[in-house]
Short mmCIF file of C-alpha atoms in Angstrom, two decimals:
data_model
loop_
_atom_site.label_atom_id
_atom_site.label_comp_id
_atom_site.label_asym_id
_atom_site.label_seq_id
_atom_site.Cartn_x
_atom_site.Cartn_y
_atom_site.Cartn_z
CA UNK A 11 81.51 160.54 125.00
CA UNK A 12 79.37 158.84 127.64
CA UNK A 13 82.03 156.22 128.42
CA UNK A 14 83.11 155.12 131.89
CA UNK A 15 86.80 155.32 132.75
CA UNK A 16 88.95 153.91 135.53
CA UNK A 17 91.73 155.89 137.18
CA UNK A 18 94.60 155.07 139.48
CA UNK A 19 95.12 156.81 142.83
CA UNK A 20 97.31 159.41 141.10
CA UNK A 21 94.57 160.19 138.57
CA UNK A 22 96.20 158.35 135.69
CA UNK A 23 93.74 156.75 133.25
CA UNK A 24 93.65 152.96 133.18
CA UNK A 25 93.24 151.81 129.59
CA UNK A 26 91.19 153.78 127.09
CA UNK A 27 87.58 154.87 127.70
CA UNK A 28 85.51 152.33 125.79
CA UNK A 29 83.02 150.84 128.28
CA UNK A 30 79.49 152.06 128.91
CA UNK A 31 79.62 150.97 132.55
CA UNK A 32 82.25 149.56 134.92
CA UNK A 33 81.57 148.09 138.35
CA UNK A 34 83.75 148.25 141.45
CA UNK A 35 86.92 146.17 141.50
CA UNK A 36 86.82 143.09 143.69
CA UNK A 37 89.47 140.38 143.85
CA UNK A 38 91.35 142.04 140.98
CA UNK A 39 88.42 142.12 138.54
CA UNK A 40 85.55 144.48 137.73
CA UNK A 41 82.46 143.88 135.59
CA UNK A 42 82.36 146.03 132.45
CA UNK A 43 79.66 146.63 129.85
CA UNK A 44 79.86 147.22 126.12
CA UNK A 45 76.86 148.26 124.03
CA UNK A 46 74.37 149.30 126.70
CA UNK A 47 72.08 152.08 125.47
CA UNK A 48 69.71 154.23 127.54
CA UNK A 49 67.20 156.94 126.68
CA UNK A 50 69.04 160.26 127.03
CA UNK A 51 66.10 161.95 128.76
CA UNK A 52 64.51 159.25 130.90
CA UNK A 53 67.45 156.92 131.41
CA UNK A 54 65.35 153.91 130.38
CA UNK A 55 67.29 150.89 129.20
CA UNK A 56 67.00 150.55 125.42
CA UNK A 57 69.64 147.85 124.82
CA UNK A 58 71.39 145.83 127.57
CA UNK A 59 74.69 145.28 125.78
CA UNK A 60 77.05 142.59 127.07
CA UNK A 61 79.02 142.23 130.29
CA UNK A 62 82.48 140.84 130.91
CA UNK A 63 85.33 141.49 133.37
CA UNK A 64 88.46 143.65 133.15
CA UNK A 65 91.66 143.51 135.20
CA UNK A 66 93.55 146.35 136.90
CA UNK A 67 95.26 147.21 133.62
CA UNK A 68 91.89 147.75 131.96
CA UNK A 69 92.34 144.68 129.79
CA UNK A 70 89.51 142.24 129.16
CA UNK A 71 90.05 139.23 131.41
CA UNK A 72 86.71 137.44 130.89
CA UNK A 73 84.93 137.92 127.53
CA UNK A 74 81.80 140.01 126.99
CA UNK A 75 79.18 137.28 126.90
CA UNK A 76 76.79 137.96 129.80
CA UNK A 77 73.53 139.87 130.06
CA UNK A 78 74.24 140.58 133.75
CA UNK A 79 77.28 140.12 135.98
CA UNK A 80 77.95 140.54 139.71
CA UNK A 81 81.24 141.38 141.37
CA UNK A 82 83.47 138.59 142.69
CA UNK A 83 83.44 137.43 146.30
CA UNK A 84 85.21 134.39 147.73
CA UNK A 85 86.49 133.61 144.23
CA UNK A 86 83.05 133.39 142.62
CA UNK A 87 80.61 135.66 140.78
CA UNK A 88 77.02 135.15 139.61
CA UNK A 89 76.35 135.83 135.92
CA UNK A 90 73.37 135.64 133.60
CA UNK A 91 73.40 134.70 129.93
CA UNK A 92 71.12 132.93 127.48
CA UNK A 93 71.20 129.23 128.39
CA UNK A 94 74.34 129.77 130.48
CA UNK A 95 73.42 131.41 133.79
CA UNK A 96 75.19 130.43 136.95
CA UNK A 97 78.35 131.10 138.93
CA UNK A 98 81.82 131.50 137.42
CA UNK A 99 85.36 131.50 138.78
CA UNK A 100 88.20 133.94 138.04
CA UNK A 101 88.92 132.14 134.77
CA UNK A 102 85.37 132.59 133.52
CA UNK A 103 84.61 128.89 133.94
CA UNK A 104 81.02 128.18 134.98
CA UNK A 105 81.30 126.10 138.14
CA UNK A 106 77.61 126.20 139.15
CA UNK A 107 74.57 126.07 136.86
CA UNK A 108 71.67 128.10 138.26
CA UNK A 109 68.75 130.20 137.01
CA UNK A 110 68.04 133.45 138.85
CA UNK A 111 66.81 137.01 138.44
CA UNK A 112 68.88 138.57 141.21
CA UNK A 113 71.73 137.30 143.33
CA UNK A 114 73.92 138.24 146.27
CA UNK A 115 77.61 137.82 147.01
CA UNK A 116 78.96 134.68 148.61
CA UNK A 117 79.51 135.09 152.33
CA UNK A 118 80.88 132.21 154.36
CA UNK A 119 80.41 129.99 151.32
CA UNK A 120 76.69 130.76 150.94
CA UNK A 121 74.91 132.96 148.37
CA UNK A 122 71.28 134.03 147.98
CA UNK A 123 69.51 133.63 144.63
CA UNK A 124 66.05 134.84 143.67
CA UNK A 125 63.94 133.65 140.71
CA UNK A 126 60.50 135.19 140.19
CA UNK A 127 60.52 136.24 143.84
CA UNK A 128 61.33 132.76 145.17
CA UNK A 129 64.45 132.88 147.33
CA UNK A 130 66.90 130.04 147.82
CA UNK A 131 70.40 129.74 149.21
CA UNK A 132 73.23 127.75 147.65
CA UNK A 133 76.69 126.71 148.79
CA UNK A 134 79.89 126.73 146.73
CA UNK A 135 79.01 123.40 145.14
CA UNK A 136 75.60 124.70 144.00
CA UNK A 137 73.74 122.57 146.53
CA UNK A 138 70.63 124.29 147.86
CA UNK A 139 70.28 124.68 151.61
CA UNK A 140 67.33 122.66 153.00
CA UNK A 141 65.54 125.68 154.45
CA UNK A 142 61.93 125.86 155.62
CA UNK A 143 59.48 127.29 153.06
CA UNK A 144 60.47 130.98 152.80
CA UNK A 145 58.16 133.88 151.96
CA UNK A 146 58.70 135.45 148.53
CA UNK A 147 61.18 138.32 148.36
CA UNK A 148 61.89 138.02 152.08
CA UNK A 149 65.40 136.74 152.66
CA UNK A 150 68.59 138.61 153.50
CA UNK A 151 72.25 137.99 152.78
CA UNK A 152 74.40 135.90 155.11
CA UNK A 153 76.47 137.83 157.64
CA UNK A 154 78.41 136.32 160.53
CA UNK A 155 76.92 132.91 159.77
CA UNK A 156 73.24 133.91 159.79
CA UNK A 157 70.66 135.24 157.32
CA UNK A 158 67.38 136.95 158.19
CA UNK A 159 64.39 135.26 156.55
CA UNK A 160 60.61 135.54 156.68
CA UNK A 161 58.49 132.41 157.11
CA UNK A 162 54.73 132.73 157.31
CA UNK A 163 54.99 136.49 157.81
CA UNK A 164 57.41 136.22 160.76
CA UNK A 165 61.11 137.03 160.66
CA UNK A 166 63.86 134.90 162.12
CA UNK A 167 67.28 133.57 161.15
CA UNK A 168 68.74 130.52 159.45
CA UNK A 169 72.30 129.30 159.74
CA UNK A 170 74.64 127.98 157.04
CA UNK A 171 73.02 124.53 157.19
CA UNK A 172 69.55 125.97 156.53
CA UNK A 173 68.36 125.35 160.08
CA UNK A 174 66.33 127.90 161.98
CA UNK A 175 68.60 129.75 164.39
CA UNK A 176 67.29 131.74 167.36
CA UNK A 177 70.26 133.49 168.97
CA UNK A 178 70.29 134.59 172.60
CA UNK A 179 71.10 138.25 173.13
CA UNK A 180 74.93 138.68 172.99
CA UNK A 181 74.71 141.41 175.64
CA UNK A 182 73.46 138.98 178.28
CA UNK A 183 69.99 140.52 178.26
CA UNK A 184 67.32 137.94 179.07
CA UNK A 185 65.80 137.80 175.59
CA UNK A 186 66.07 135.85 172.37
CA UNK A 187 66.76 137.86 169.22
CA UNK A 188 63.22 137.09 168.02
CA UNK A 189 60.02 136.16 169.85
CA UNK A 190 58.44 134.40 166.86
CA UNK A 191 59.67 131.74 164.47
CA UNK A 192 57.97 129.61 161.83
CA UNK A 193 58.90 126.18 160.50
CA UNK A 194 57.30 123.58 158.25
CA UNK A 195 55.56 120.79 160.17
CA UNK A 196 57.64 117.63 160.44
CA UNK A 197 61.30 117.37 161.47
CA UNK A 198 62.40 120.72 162.96
CA UNK A 199 65.84 121.78 164.17
CA UNK A 200 66.39 124.95 166.19
CA UNK A 201 69.81 126.34 167.00
CA UNK A 202 70.59 128.90 169.71
CA UNK A 203 73.98 130.60 169.32
CA UNK A 204 75.04 132.12 172.65
CA UNK A 205 78.06 134.41 173.02
CA UNK A 206 76.81 136.24 176.11
CA UNK A 207 78.72 134.30 178.80
CA UNK A 208 75.37 133.74 180.56
CA UNK A 209 74.06 130.18 180.80
CA UNK A 210 71.12 129.65 178.44
CA UNK A 211 69.35 126.83 176.67
CA UNK A 212 66.31 126.44 174.44
CA UNK A 213 63.40 124.08 175.03
CA UNK A 214 60.25 123.45 172.99
CA UNK A 215 57.00 122.76 174.84
CA UNK A 216 53.90 121.02 173.44
CA UNK A 217 51.48 123.83 174.24
CA UNK A 218 50.12 124.37 177.74
CA UNK A 219 52.45 126.48 179.84
CA UNK A 220 52.46 129.08 182.60
CA UNK A 221 54.53 132.19 183.22
CA UNK A 222 56.49 130.35 185.91
CA UNK A 223 57.99 128.00 183.34
CA UNK A 224 56.09 124.86 184.32
CA UNK A 225 54.62 122.49 181.77
CA UNK A 226 55.83 119.35 180.00
CA UNK A 227 58.88 119.84 177.81
CA UNK A 228 58.96 118.13 174.43
CA UNK A 229 62.69 118.56 173.93
CA UNK A 230 65.42 120.70 175.49
CA UNK A 231 68.98 121.56 174.54
CA UNK A 232 71.96 121.41 176.90
CA UNK A 233 72.94 124.62 178.68
CA UNK A 234 75.70 126.75 177.17
CA UNK A 235 77.45 129.99 178.09
CA UNK A 236 79.47 130.37 174.87
CA UNK A 237 78.50 128.04 172.07
CA UNK A 238 75.52 126.80 170.11
CA UNK A 239 72.76 124.64 171.54
CA UNK A 240 70.59 122.59 169.18
CA UNK A 241 67.24 120.85 169.59
CA UNK A 242 65.65 118.49 167.07
CA UNK A 243 62.06 117.32 167.18
CA UNK A 244 59.24 116.24 164.89
CA UNK A 245 56.20 118.51 165.23
CA UNK A 246 52.66 118.45 163.94
CA UNK A 247 51.05 121.68 162.67
CA UNK A 248 50.38 123.92 165.65
CA UNK A 249 51.78 126.61 167.94
CA UNK A 250 54.60 125.70 170.34
CA UNK A 251 56.33 127.84 172.99
CA UNK A 252 60.13 127.90 173.05
CA UNK A 253 61.71 128.91 176.36
CA UNK A 254 64.94 129.18 178.34
CA UNK A 255 64.80 126.93 181.42
CA UNK A 256 67.09 128.49 184.09
CA UNK A 257 65.04 129.95 186.96
CA UNK A 258 63.78 133.44 186.18
CA UNK A 259 64.82 133.48 182.52
CA UNK A 260 61.43 132.73 181.04
CA UNK A 261 59.36 135.26 182.99
CA UNK A 262 62.09 137.86 182.34
CA UNK A 263 61.58 137.52 178.60
CA UNK A 264 63.52 134.50 177.32
CA UNK A 265 60.60 132.91 175.55
CA UNK A 266 58.88 132.94 172.21
CA UNK A 267 56.45 131.12 169.93
CA UNK A 268 57.20 128.60 167.19
#
């Protein structure tokens, strides 16, 4: 009858078939829809219905009151409803108020939200990360502490604090993970995670430089073989080289442009 059913591993039905759609189970709950209607020929959405959450027994655990609902991750799920969008916990309590069109799962306590193409990242308290100005529709989900983002048409990474992160190659290859990064003029912080076991650092130069690595350094991080080096500096609008200072590293490819 066009209903979605859930089954156990042995093929036994869970509950009775009454939902139009059911999502994947995560953390003991799955989003379920009642009342959604689509054109039989084209599949176009005619009526969105309402979303709620069911448990493993097929019973309604969180009432049908949302126009959209994501699966749970790290104890939280993003939902949309008239005048009540945000993030809920397993009890259906809204713990974060937020407007968005699309959302991503929490990973490491950070989730990505998008509203009219504008991307922002929030933590579990709902606080937005102080990221540089991101390009529209150009930000990825967090994975292993980093998220790929586009700033001014160039891709790089931010960490869980919103800082630009430019990792060194984990294989020990003399290269950063990206040769270009963009930040908003003013206070800038760059982080360089390094898990390679090879000694690296990151330094920002004011402009003039040569392939040998000479030239005045504005600011340089300490050297690290396994850890994260950070540099902080206030910059005016312009183009600045970032480099690795050990002999031979820069001409071999450990350099880029900020």
